[in-house]
Short mmCIF file of C-alpha atoms in Angstrom, two decimals:
data_model
loop_
_atom_site.label_atom_id
_atom_site.label_comp_id
_atom_site.label_asym_id
_atom_site.label_seq_id
_atom_site.Cartn_x
_atom_site.Cartn_y
_atom_site.Cartn_z
CA ASP A 486 80.14 88.20 72.09
CA ILE A 487 82.51 89.56 69.49
CA GLN A 488 86.04 88.25 70.43
CA MET A 489 88.77 90.64 70.13
CA THR A 490 92.16 89.19 69.86
CA GLN A 491 95.24 91.55 69.82
CA SER A 492 98.72 90.47 68.97
CA PRO A 493 101.41 90.42 70.18
CA SER A 494 100.87 90.25 73.57
CA SER A 495 103.94 91.89 74.47
CA LEU A 496 106.23 93.73 72.21
CA SER A 497 109.85 95.14 73.05
CA ALA A 498 111.08 97.62 71.39
CA SER A 499 113.56 100.56 71.03
CA VAL A 500 113.24 104.70 70.56
CA GLY A 501 112.92 105.09 67.40
CA ASP A 502 111.30 101.85 66.17
CA ARG A 503 108.36 101.39 64.27
CA VAL A 504 105.91 99.68 66.21
CA THR A 505 102.46 97.77 64.73
CA ILE A 506 100.00 96.09 67.15
CA THR A 507 97.27 93.86 65.16
CA CYS A 508 93.69 93.55 66.62
CA ARG A 509 91.37 91.24 64.80
CA ALA A 510 87.61 90.88 65.58
CA SER A 511 85.78 87.41 65.54
CA GLN A 512 83.30 89.25 63.27
CA ASN A 513 82.83 92.29 60.88
CA ILE A 514 82.73 95.31 63.12
CA SER A 515 82.86 97.62 60.20
CA HIS A 516 84.63 101.10 61.67
CA TYR A 517 83.49 100.36 65.08
CA LEU A 518 87.17 99.95 66.73
CA ASN A 519 88.50 102.08 69.54
CA TRP A 520 92.29 102.10 70.59
CA TYR A 521 93.26 102.61 74.38
CA GLN A 522 96.64 103.32 76.11
CA GLN A 523 97.14 102.47 79.51
CA LYS A 524 100.08 102.85 82.08
CA PRO A 525 100.88 100.94 85.10
CA GLY A 526 98.23 101.96 87.91
CA LYS A 527 96.32 104.57 85.39
CA ALA A 528 92.99 104.34 83.90
CA PRO A 529 93.18 103.47 80.38
CA LYS A 530 93.12 106.61 78.09
CA LEU A 531 91.45 106.73 74.79
CA LEU A 532 93.92 107.36 71.98
CA ILE A 533 91.93 106.48 68.73
CA HIS A 534 88.27 106.05 67.94
CA SER A 535 86.49 105.10 65.12
CA VAL A 536 89.54 103.28 63.49
CA SER A 537 91.62 106.12 62.93
CA THR A 538 90.61 109.14 64.43
CA LEU A 539 93.16 110.29 66.95
CA GLN A 540 91.58 111.68 69.99
CA SER A 541 92.78 115.40 70.86
CA GLY A 542 96.40 115.81 72.11
CA VAL A 543 97.43 112.44 70.59
CA PRO A 544 100.67 112.83 68.90
CA SER A 545 100.36 111.92 65.21
CA ARG A 546 102.95 109.25 65.56
CA PHE A 547 100.03 107.33 66.08
CA ILE A 548 98.52 105.92 63.35
CA ALA A 549 95.71 103.32 62.74
CA SER A 550 93.99 101.60 60.12
CA GLY A 551 91.61 98.94 59.35
CA SER A 552 88.17 98.04 58.69
CA GLY A 553 85.90 95.02 59.10
CA THR A 554 87.86 92.51 60.85
CA ASP A 555 91.50 93.47 61.15
CA PHE A 556 92.98 96.65 62.27
CA THR A 557 96.14 98.08 62.93
CA LEU A 558 97.73 100.61 65.38
CA THR A 559 101.11 101.74 64.46
CA ILE A 560 103.41 103.88 66.68
CA SER A 561 105.82 105.33 63.49
CA SER A 562 108.62 106.44 65.89
CA LEU A 563 108.35 104.95 69.38
CA GLN A 564 109.15 107.32 72.46
CA ALA A 565 110.27 106.77 75.77
CA GLU A 566 106.91 107.75 77.14
CA ASP A 567 104.83 105.45 74.65
CA CYS A 568 105.96 102.20 76.94
CA ALA A 569 102.30 101.09 78.23
CA THR A 570 99.45 98.36 77.21
CA TYR A 571 97.23 99.05 74.51
CA HIS A 572 93.57 97.77 74.33
CA CYS A 573 91.39 97.60 71.03
CA GLN A 574 87.62 97.71 71.75
CA GLN A 575 84.56 97.33 69.40
CA SER A 576 81.61 99.69 69.77
CA TYR A 577 79.50 97.66 66.83
CA THR A 578 77.42 95.81 69.25
CA LYS A 579 76.62 95.14 73.19
CA PRO A 580 78.15 93.67 75.05
CA ARG A 581 81.07 96.01 74.47
CA THR A 582 84.40 93.79 73.97
CA PHE A 583 88.14 94.38 74.68
CA GLY A 584 91.14 92.80 73.20
CA GLN A 585 93.44 91.16 76.08
CA GLY A 586 96.32 94.08 75.55
CA THR A 587 99.51 94.42 74.10
CA ASN A 588 102.22 95.27 76.61
CA LEU A 589 104.66 97.40 75.04
CA GLU A 590 108.31 97.67 76.79
CA GLN B 1477 87.99 118.80 81.17
CA VAL B 1478 85.57 116.19 82.45
CA GLU B 1479 86.42 114.65 85.57
CA LEU B 1480 85.16 111.53 87.18
CA ARG B 1481 85.48 110.66 90.80
CA GLN B 1482 84.73 107.38 92.01
CA TRP B 1483 84.55 105.88 95.64
CA GLY B 1484 83.40 102.77 97.51
CA PRO B 1485 84.52 99.99 99.85
CA GLY B 1486 88.00 98.42 98.54
CA LEU B 1487 87.42 95.08 100.53
CA LEU B 1488 84.13 92.62 100.67
CA LYS B 1489 83.60 89.50 101.68
CA PRO B 1490 81.73 86.69 99.56
CA SER B 1491 78.04 87.00 99.21
CA GLU B 1492 78.21 90.50 100.08
CA THR B 1493 77.08 93.60 97.46
CA LEU B 1494 79.67 95.62 95.86
CA SER B 1495 78.52 99.25 95.65
CA LEU B 1496 80.49 102.00 93.88
CA THR B 1497 79.65 105.52 92.99
CA CYS B 1498 81.10 107.70 90.12
CA ALA B 1499 80.53 111.64 90.39
CA VAL B 1500 80.89 113.92 87.52
CA TYR B 1501 82.76 117.08 87.91
CA VAL B 1502 83.21 119.73 85.57
CA GLY B 1503 81.21 118.84 82.02
CA SER B 1504 77.62 117.94 81.31
CA PHE B 1505 76.18 114.82 82.82
CA SER B 1506 73.24 115.00 80.36
CA GLY B 1507 73.43 114.08 77.04
CA ASN B 1508 76.08 111.36 77.66
CA TYR B 1509 76.22 107.51 78.34
CA TRP B 1510 77.81 106.27 81.83
CA THR B 1511 79.73 103.13 81.99
CA TRP B 1512 81.43 100.82 84.20
CA ILE B 1513 84.30 98.63 83.01
CA ARG B 1514 86.54 96.24 85.43
CA GLN B 1515 89.95 95.19 84.99
CA THR B 1516 91.47 91.87 85.86
CA PRO B 1517 94.88 90.15 84.71
CA GLU B 1518 93.20 86.97 83.84
CA LYS B 1519 90.19 88.69 81.56
CA GLY B 1520 91.44 92.04 80.92
CA LEU B 1521 88.94 94.71 80.58
CA GLU B 1522 85.31 93.67 80.87
CA TRP B 1523 82.36 96.03 79.86
CA ILE B 1524 79.78 95.59 82.98
CA GLY B 1525 77.14 97.68 81.62
CA GLU B 1526 76.14 101.42 80.85
CA ILE B 1527 73.34 104.10 81.78
CA SER B 1528 71.87 107.04 79.84
CA HIS B 1529 71.52 109.89 81.73
CA GLY B 1530 67.82 109.34 81.76
CA GLY B 1531 68.23 106.27 83.52
CA SER B 1532 67.95 103.65 80.56
CA ALA B 1533 70.34 100.71 81.63
CA ASN B 1534 72.11 98.17 79.47
CA TYR B 1535 74.10 95.30 81.28
CA ASN B 1536 76.67 92.37 79.63
CA PRO B 1537 74.60 89.24 80.02
CA SER B 1538 77.56 87.63 81.90
CA PHE B 1539 76.77 90.13 84.82
CA LYS B 1540 72.98 89.77 84.82
CA PRO B 1541 71.04 89.11 87.22
CA ARG B 1542 73.54 90.26 89.87
CA VAL B 1543 74.34 94.05 88.44
CA THR B 1544 72.49 97.14 88.70
CA ILE B 1545 73.44 100.50 87.22
CA SER B 1546 71.52 103.85 88.68
CA VAL B 1547 71.80 107.37 87.99
CA ASP B 1548 70.88 110.31 90.39
CA ARG B 1549 70.77 113.12 88.13
CA SER B 1550 70.56 115.80 91.00
CA LYS B 1551 73.93 115.11 92.05
CA ASN B 1552 75.45 114.16 88.64
CA GLN B 1553 76.56 110.81 89.95
CA PHE B 1554 75.80 107.03 88.66
CA SER B 1555 76.38 104.13 90.84
CA LEU B 1556 77.23 100.18 90.30
CA LYS B 1557 75.86 97.45 92.65
CA LEU B 1558 76.87 93.92 92.09
CA THR B 1559 75.41 91.38 94.16
CA SER B 1560 76.59 87.70 95.72
CA VAL B 1561 80.20 88.95 95.30
CA THR B 1562 82.89 85.88 95.13
CA ALA B 1563 86.68 86.09 94.60
CA GLY B 1564 86.06 86.49 91.03
CA ASP B 1565 84.61 89.45 91.22
CA THR B 1566 88.24 91.17 92.46
CA ALA B 1567 89.04 93.51 90.13
CA THR B 1568 90.01 97.27 89.51
CA TYR B 1569 86.61 98.86 88.76
CA TYR B 1570 86.38 102.03 86.43
CA CYS B 1571 83.82 104.44 85.76
CA ALA B 1572 83.58 106.37 82.56
CA ARG B 1573 82.06 108.12 80.08
CA ILE B 1574 80.35 107.50 76.60
CA PRO B 1575 79.69 110.45 74.64
CA VAL B 1576 76.78 110.41 72.29
CA ALA B 1577 77.68 111.03 68.90
CA THR B 1578 75.66 113.31 66.39
CA GLY B 1579 74.03 110.07 64.66
CA GLY B 1580 73.25 109.11 68.48
CA GLU B 1581 75.93 105.98 68.30
CA LEU B 1582 77.78 105.36 71.51
CA LEU B 1583 81.32 104.96 70.10
CA TYR B 1584 83.94 105.34 72.60
CA LEU B 1585 84.62 105.77 76.43
CA ASP B 1586 86.44 109.00 76.50
CA TYR B 1587 86.73 109.99 80.16
CA TRP B 1588 87.61 107.50 82.95
CA GLY B 1589 87.42 107.68 86.44
CA ARG B 1590 91.01 106.61 88.45
CA GLY B 1591 89.49 102.90 89.16
CA THR B 1592 88.59 101.50 92.67
CA PRO B 1593 90.45 97.96 93.30
CA VAL B 1594 88.17 95.82 94.97
CA LEU B 1595 89.37 92.49 96.71
CA VAL B 1596 86.50 90.02 97.63
CA SER B 1597 88.19 87.50 100.26
CA SER B 1598 86.91 86.10 103.64
#
């Protein structure tokens, strides 16, 4: 199985901060990387797919990049509503696997 | 806007069978894949398996041979069965949609159900 490792596991930031989360795959996954946002008690919500394509309705302050094994999700100016857990997920091969999540406070 | 509604028992005893169903309201059932994911604090999000609208299923080897995902096209529903549950199967279970991309690739999960918390306890 492809292991997805996110860092940091948790992060504390302030409104207006630039925040970056990283996701590393245990092998090359090309561009098959997605990001999900999950708020407490809610289902994950697709934020970005295929490395950098924003899902409809997602604010442009969410920026993602990467290829191969190393990927990043950046929030350019943190807003209060961005407090959530962020998960990366690879769709390169089955079983589909997720990172352990980054809790953004 | 695709809506997924899921249901099933929230409390099971060890060795029983977990059965969950997810219904697709609004949006096309055909032409998509449908998947089950579970989440625990210890392991995070785990992909259990997925099924095409035509009934072709793929499973995470970690859940074989206990898992079966099936589809009922007449009702726009798909279901999960997990046999011989243990405390380790205590989790929140989600159903979700995987749209089929133009090239036939299954890239991401774009619509999710609200989740069903399942507790396995004697």
